[in-house]
Structures are given as C-alpha cells and as structure tokens.
Coordinates of C-alpha atoms in Angstrom, one line a residue:
M1 CA -51.9 -227.2 -23.0
E2 CA -52.1 -223.8 -21.4
S3 CA -53.8 -225.4 -18.4
K4 CA -51.0 -227.9 -18.0
E5 CA -48.4 -225.2 -18.3
K6 CA -50.1 -223.1 -15.7
E7 CA -50.2 -226.2 -13.4
K8 CA -46.5 -226.7 -14.0
E9 CA -45.9 -223.0 -13.1
I10 CA -48.0 -223.3 -10.0
S11 CA -46.3 -226.5 -9.0
G12 CA -42.8 -225.0 -9.6
T13 CA -43.8 -221.9 -7.6
S14 CA -45.1 -224.1 -4.8
I15 CA -41.9 -226.1 -4.7
L16 CA -39.8 -222.9 -4.7
Y17 CA -42.0 -221.5 -1.9
V18 CA -41.6 -224.7 0.1
L19 CA -37.8 -224.7 -0.4
L20 CA -37.5 -221.1 0.6
T21 CA -39.6 -221.8 3.7
I22 CA -37.4 -224.7 4.6
I23 CA -34.2 -222.7 4.0
G24 CA -35.6 -219.8 6.1
F25 CA -36.6 -222.3 8.9
C26 CA -33.1 -223.8 8.8
I27 CA -31.5 -220.4 9.0
A28 CA -33.8 -219.5 12.0
I29 CA -32.9 -222.8 13.7
Y30 CA -29.1 -222.1 13.0
K31 CA -29.3 -218.6 14.5
L32 CA -31.3 -219.9 17.5
Y33 CA -28.8 -222.7 18.1
Y34 CA -25.9 -220.3 18.1
R35 CA -27.7 -217.8 20.3
I36 CA -28.4 -220.6 22.8
S37 CA -24.8 -221.8 22.4
D38 CA -23.4 -218.2 23.0
Y39 CA -25.7 -217.8 26.0
F40 CA -24.4 -220.9 27.7
E41 CA -20.8 -220.1 26.7
E42 CA -21.1 -216.6 28.2
K43 CA -22.8 -218.1 31.3
E44 CA -19.9 -220.5 31.7
D45 CA -17.3 -217.7 31.1
R46 CA -19.0 -215.6 33.8
K47 CA -19.0 -218.5 36.2
Q48 CA -15.3 -219.2 35.5
D49 CA -14.5 -215.5 35.9
K50 CA -16.3 -215.5 39.3
I51 CA -14.4 -218.6 40.4
E52 CA -11.0 -217.0 39.4
K53 CA -12.0 -213.8 41.0
V54 CA -12.7 -215.6 44.3
E55 CA -9.4 -217.5 44.0
R56 CA -7.4 -214.3 43.4
Y57 CA -9.1 -212.6 46.3
Q58 CA -8.4 -215.6 48.6
K59 CA -4.7 -215.5 47.7
W60 CA -4.6 -211.8 48.4
S61 CA -6.5 -212.3 51.7
D62 CA -4.1 -215.1 52.8
E63 CA -1.1 -212.9 52.0
M64 CA -2.5 -209.9 53.9
T65 CA -3.3 -212.1 56.9
Y66 CA 0.2 -213.6 56.8
N67 CA 1.7 -210.1 56.8
L68 CA -0.4 -209.0 59.8
E69 CA 0.6 -212.1 61.7
H70 CA 4.3 -211.2 61.1
L71 CA 4.2 -207.4 61.4
S72 CA 7.4 -205.5 62.0
I73 CA 8.4 -201.8 62.2
Y74 CA 9.3 -202.1 58.5
H75 CA 5.7 -202.6 57.4
Y76 CA 3.5 -200.0 55.8
I77 CA -0.2 -200.5 55.4
T78 CA -2.2 -198.9 52.6
A79 CA -5.6 -198.1 54.0
E80 CA -8.8 -196.8 52.4
Y81 CA -11.0 -194.8 54.7
L82 CA -14.8 -194.9 54.6
V83 CA -15.1 -191.4 53.3
E84 CA -15.5 -191.0 49.5
D85 CA -12.9 -188.8 48.1
S86 CA -12.5 -189.9 44.5
N87 CA -10.8 -186.6 43.4
S88 CA -7.9 -187.1 45.9
I89 CA -4.5 -187.9 44.3
F90 CA -3.3 -189.1 47.8
H91 CA -3.4 -192.5 49.5
N92 CA -3.7 -193.1 53.2
Y93 CA -1.0 -195.1 54.9
L94 CA -0.3 -196.5 58.3
K95 CA 3.3 -197.1 59.4
V96 CA 4.0 -199.6 62.1
I97 CA 6.1 -197.9 64.8
D98 CA 5.7 -200.3 67.7
I99 CA 4.3 -203.8 68.5
N100 CA 3.4 -204.6 72.0
G101 CA 2.0 -208.2 72.3
T102 CA -1.2 -208.2 70.2
D103 CA -1.4 -204.4 69.9
V104 CA 0.1 -202.4 67.1
Q105 CA 0.9 -198.7 67.3
L106 CA 0.6 -197.0 63.9
V107 CA 1.1 -193.5 62.6
K108 CA -1.1 -192.2 59.9
F109 CA 0.3 -190.2 56.9
R110 CA -0.5 -189.5 53.3
A111 CA 1.5 -190.0 50.1
P112 CA 0.9 -189.4 46.4
G113 CA -1.3 -192.1 44.9
Y114 CA 1.4 -192.9 42.3
T115 CA 4.0 -194.9 44.1
P116 CA 5.6 -197.2 41.5
V117 CA 7.8 -198.9 44.1
P118 CA 7.5 -199.5 47.9
R119 CA 10.6 -197.3 48.6
L120 CA 8.7 -194.2 47.7
I121 CA 6.2 -194.8 50.4
E122 CA 8.9 -194.6 53.0
E123 CA 10.3 -191.4 51.4
S124 CA 6.9 -189.9 51.7
Y125 CA 6.7 -190.9 55.3
M126 CA 10.1 -189.2 56.0
T127 CA 9.1 -185.9 54.4
D128 CA 5.3 -185.6 54.8
D129 CA 3.5 -184.4 57.9
K130 CA 2.2 -187.2 60.2
E131 CA -1.4 -187.0 61.1
D132 CA -1.8 -188.8 64.3
T133 CA -1.0 -192.1 66.1
I134 CA -3.4 -194.9 66.8
T135 CA -3.2 -198.2 68.6
L136 CA -5.1 -201.2 67.3
S137 CA -5.1 -204.9 68.0
I138 CA -3.9 -207.3 65.3
E139 CA -7.3 -209.0 65.4
K140 CA -9.1 -205.7 64.6
L141 CA -6.7 -205.2 61.7
K142 CA -7.6 -208.7 60.5
N143 CA -11.2 -207.8 60.6
T144 CA -10.6 -205.3 57.8
I145 CA -9.7 -208.2 55.5
F146 CA -13.1 -209.6 54.6
E147 CA -14.0 -213.1 53.5
N148 CA -16.4 -211.6 51.0
S149 CA -14.7 -209.7 48.2
E150 CA -17.9 -207.7 47.5
I151 CA -17.4 -205.6 50.7
P152 CA -14.1 -204.0 49.7
E153 CA -15.2 -203.6 46.1
N154 CA -18.4 -201.8 47.2
M155 CA -17.2 -200.4 50.5
Y156 CA -19.4 -197.3 50.4
R157 CA -22.5 -199.5 50.2
Y158 CA -21.4 -201.3 53.4
Q159 CA -19.8 -198.3 55.2
D160 CA -22.7 -197.7 57.7
S161 CA -22.6 -201.3 59.0
L162 CA -18.8 -201.2 59.0
K163 CA -18.7 -198.0 61.1
R164 CA -21.2 -199.6 63.6
E165 CA -18.6 -202.3 64.0
G166 CA -15.9 -199.7 64.7
L167 CA -14.2 -200.1 61.4
F168 CA -13.5 -196.9 59.6
Y169 CA -11.1 -198.1 56.9
I170 CA -10.2 -201.3 55.0
I171 CA -6.7 -202.7 54.2
K172 CA -5.8 -202.4 50.5
D173 CA -2.1 -203.6 50.7
I174 CA 0.8 -204.2 53.1
N175 CA 4.4 -203.4 52.0
Y176 CA 7.6 -204.5 53.7
I177 CA 10.2 -201.8 53.2
N178 CA 13.6 -203.1 54.3
G179 CA 16.1 -204.8 52.0
P180 CA 15.1 -206.0 48.6
S181 CA 11.4 -206.2 47.4
L182 CA 11.0 -208.7 44.7
S183 CA 8.4 -208.9 42.0
R184 CA 8.1 -210.8 38.7
S185 CA 9.1 -208.8 35.7
N186 CA 6.4 -207.7 33.3
E187 CA 7.9 -210.3 31.0
L188 CA 7.2 -214.0 31.5
A189 CA 9.7 -216.8 31.7
S190 CA 11.2 -217.4 28.3
R191 CA 12.9 -220.3 26.7
G192 CA 16.4 -219.7 25.3
I193 CA 18.9 -221.9 23.5
G194 CA 18.2 -225.6 24.0
D195 CA 16.3 -226.3 27.2
T196 CA 17.5 -223.2 29.1
V197 CA 14.8 -221.1 30.6
T198 CA 15.2 -217.5 31.8
F199 CA 13.2 -216.3 34.8
K200 CA 12.9 -212.5 35.0
F201 CA 12.5 -210.5 38.2
R202 CA 12.5 -206.9 39.4
N203 CA 13.9 -205.6 42.7
E204 CA 11.8 -202.6 43.7
N205 CA 13.7 -201.6 46.8
E206 CA 17.3 -201.7 48.2
K207 CA 20.2 -203.4 46.4
A208 CA 21.1 -206.8 47.7
I209 CA 23.2 -209.9 47.0
L210 CA 21.6 -213.1 45.9
T211 CA 23.3 -215.8 47.9
K212 CA 21.2 -219.0 47.4
I213 CA 18.7 -220.6 45.1
I214 CA 16.9 -223.5 46.7
N215 CA 14.6 -225.9 44.8
V216 CA 11.5 -226.6 46.9
S217 CA 9.8 -228.7 44.2
G218 CA 11.2 -229.5 40.8
D219 CA 14.8 -230.3 40.0
F220 CA 16.0 -227.2 38.3
K221 CA 19.7 -227.0 37.3
W222 CA 20.7 -223.3 37.9
Q223 CA 23.2 -221.8 35.6
D224 CA 24.1 -218.6 37.4
S225 CA 27.2 -218.0 39.6
L226 CA 26.5 -217.0 43.2
P227 CA 26.8 -214.7 45.0
M228 CA 25.2 -212.3 42.5
P229 CA 24.8 -208.6 43.1
I230 CA 21.3 -207.3 42.5
N231 CA 20.7 -203.6 41.7
G232 CA 18.2 -201.6 43.8
F233 CA 15.6 -199.2 42.7
N234 CA 16.9 -195.9 41.2
L235 CA 14.3 -193.3 40.3
N236 CA 17.0 -191.2 38.6
A237 CA 17.7 -194.0 36.1
S238 CA 16.5 -193.3 32.5
D239 CA 14.3 -196.4 32.7
Y240 CA 14.0 -197.2 36.4
N241 CA 11.9 -200.3 35.7
R242 CA 14.6 -201.8 33.5
S243 CA 17.4 -200.7 35.9
T244 CA 15.9 -203.0 38.6
E245 CA 15.5 -206.1 36.5
F246 CA 17.6 -209.2 36.7
E247 CA 17.5 -212.7 35.2
L248 CA 18.1 -216.2 36.4
K249 CA 18.7 -219.2 34.0
A250 CA 17.9 -222.8 34.6
T251 CA 17.7 -226.1 32.7
N252 CA 15.6 -229.2 33.4
V253 CA 12.4 -227.1 33.8
D254 CA 9.1 -228.8 33.1
F255 CA 6.4 -226.1 32.5
T256 CA 3.6 -228.7 32.6
K257 CA 4.2 -229.2 36.4
D258 CA 3.9 -226.9 39.4
Y259 CA 7.2 -225.7 40.9
K260 CA 8.5 -223.8 43.8
F261 CA 12.0 -222.4 44.6
K262 CA 13.4 -219.9 47.1
L263 CA 15.7 -217.0 46.5
Q264 CA 17.8 -215.9 49.5
F265 CA 19.2 -212.4 49.5
E266 CA 21.6 -210.6 51.9
D267 CA 21.4 -206.8 52.4
S268 CA 24.2 -204.4 53.3
L269 CA 23.7 -205.1 57.0
K270 CA 24.0 -208.9 56.4
N271 CA 20.2 -209.4 57.1
K272 CA 18.7 -212.3 55.3
H273 CA 15.6 -211.9 53.0
I274 CA 13.9 -214.9 51.4
F275 CA 11.3 -215.0 48.6
L276 CA 9.3 -218.0 47.5
V277 CA 8.7 -218.3 43.8
I278 CA 5.6 -220.3 42.8
K279 CA 4.1 -221.6 39.6
E280 CA 0.7 -223.2 40.2
S281 CA -1.4 -225.4 37.9
E282 CA -4.1 -222.8 37.4
N283 CA -1.6 -220.3 36.0
S284 CA -0.4 -220.3 32.4
P285 CA 2.7 -222.4 31.8
D286 CA 5.1 -219.5 31.9
F287 CA 3.5 -217.5 34.7
Y288 CA 4.9 -217.4 38.2
E289 CA 4.6 -215.4 41.4
S290 CA 6.9 -214.4 44.2
K291 CA 6.3 -213.5 47.8
R292 CA 8.3 -212.7 50.9
V293 CA 8.5 -215.5 53.5
L294 CA 10.3 -215.9 56.8
D295 CA 12.2 -219.1 56.0

C-alpha cells in the first residue's frame, strides 16, 4: 500500500511538474510573441515617423522655394550662420532691400530670439543696428534649402563642406511683413449647432478687411457677412494671441474629403492679400493649414 501511495505521489508530482513546465513555456512564448510584436510595431512607427518627417520637410522646402521665387522688399529671411552660438538669445535676419534681376541685396541685422509674430521682426529692424549689406543670387539662396533634411538638422557636422561651397548660413524661415499674416489658431475647426463648422484663424500682423471667401474645392456654404474687419496684432493687449483671432462659419463641410478655399483681404492702402487654406488627406479630419499665395 505504501509503495502504491508513493507511486501516486510521484505520479502527481510529475504531472504537476509537467504542468508547471508547460505553463512556464507558454508564458515564455507569450512574452516572446509580444516582444517580437512590439519590435515590429516600433519599427513600423519609426518608419512612419521618418516618412512624415520627410513629407513635412518637403512642404517646408517647397514653401521656402516659392517665397524665394517671389521675393519682395517686404520679405525677411531668418538665417542660421555656421558658427555655433547656442547661448545667444538673438536670431540672425536678412532683410530684402532691393532686387535686381536674379540678384538680391540684403542687409543683415539681429533681433531677439523670441518673436511671437512677424511684426516684431520689422520693429527690431527699425530700431537695431544693421551689420552690413550683402548681394546674393536667388539661386545661391535656394542652395541653402537642402533636399536632405539631415543637413540643416546637423548643420555643424556639415559646416566644413558647406563653407567650401561658399555657404556660410542656412535659411530657417521667410516672413512676409506687409498687410495681414494669417495662421491657423491653436484650436482646430469645431462643429457647432447642426452641421455648422467654425474655422479659427489668427492674424499676426496688420489689421485688414476680409473681402472674399472663394471655394477652390468643396462646396462650403459660408455664413459670415462680408466685408469683415479683422483685427491686427497688438502686443499691448492683455492676451495678444486672443486679440488677433477671428472665426469663419460654414455649412456643407465634409471632413472626410480634402478641401481648399481662399481668403482675400484688403489692407489700409487697398492692397490685396490672398491666403490659401488647405486640408489634405494625411492630416487629421479637423486640421488645416494656410499659406500666402499671389492669386
């Protein structure tokens, strides 16, 4: 009897051991599966991030190239020189003062790094000392907008080769400072009562009058009365970001589709300013962008 009981104990222990081994094996397989799954997920996320980064940089590059091809005396170029000065609170700027054929005459000046709106760049230009004047071809300026985003992001790594090519700075931004300067508000488009949608914008420069809204694609039904006065930037306002915001309301908006519309403004001198508002498929449904265009 004792022998049989011992056999049963051994048999039960063996079964328990086998079960524990199987459970441990299953847990190990489970963990391994999720580690492999996480690895491939992270790899796909990194790949997607890289694609989106390239797309964002290409958009920026296209916009800067467009601005260079349509330069005027109202443009200010933000430039980063190939000398590391990470402690500086100032930015370098180039103001266009003359255009002669394919050559551009620019004056260099510095302004505080914190310039919440383009208007403050011009105020710095009017009050700060000008360094010196340079003349460059538009093609040479275009050469500072690189096809490879790695160069501007790691400019100090490439600065020796850039200097050998005669490039001592890279373009970071180009601002047009005349009339209104439109950007999307920090808030996204919002749906109101019924099918009414509110588009929110901010004018970061001079006050103007909105005279036209033109559907380029989409068949929006605009609810606002035109002409509409639009406030300009006022640094003395208690909340200068809010003071420059305005809203436009429309119905018949399909967020599942891309859309484009133009906003036409008139400044105090009766000059026309046009901004193209775009929502593209890769953006989230309520996200849209605006940029200045000639017509």
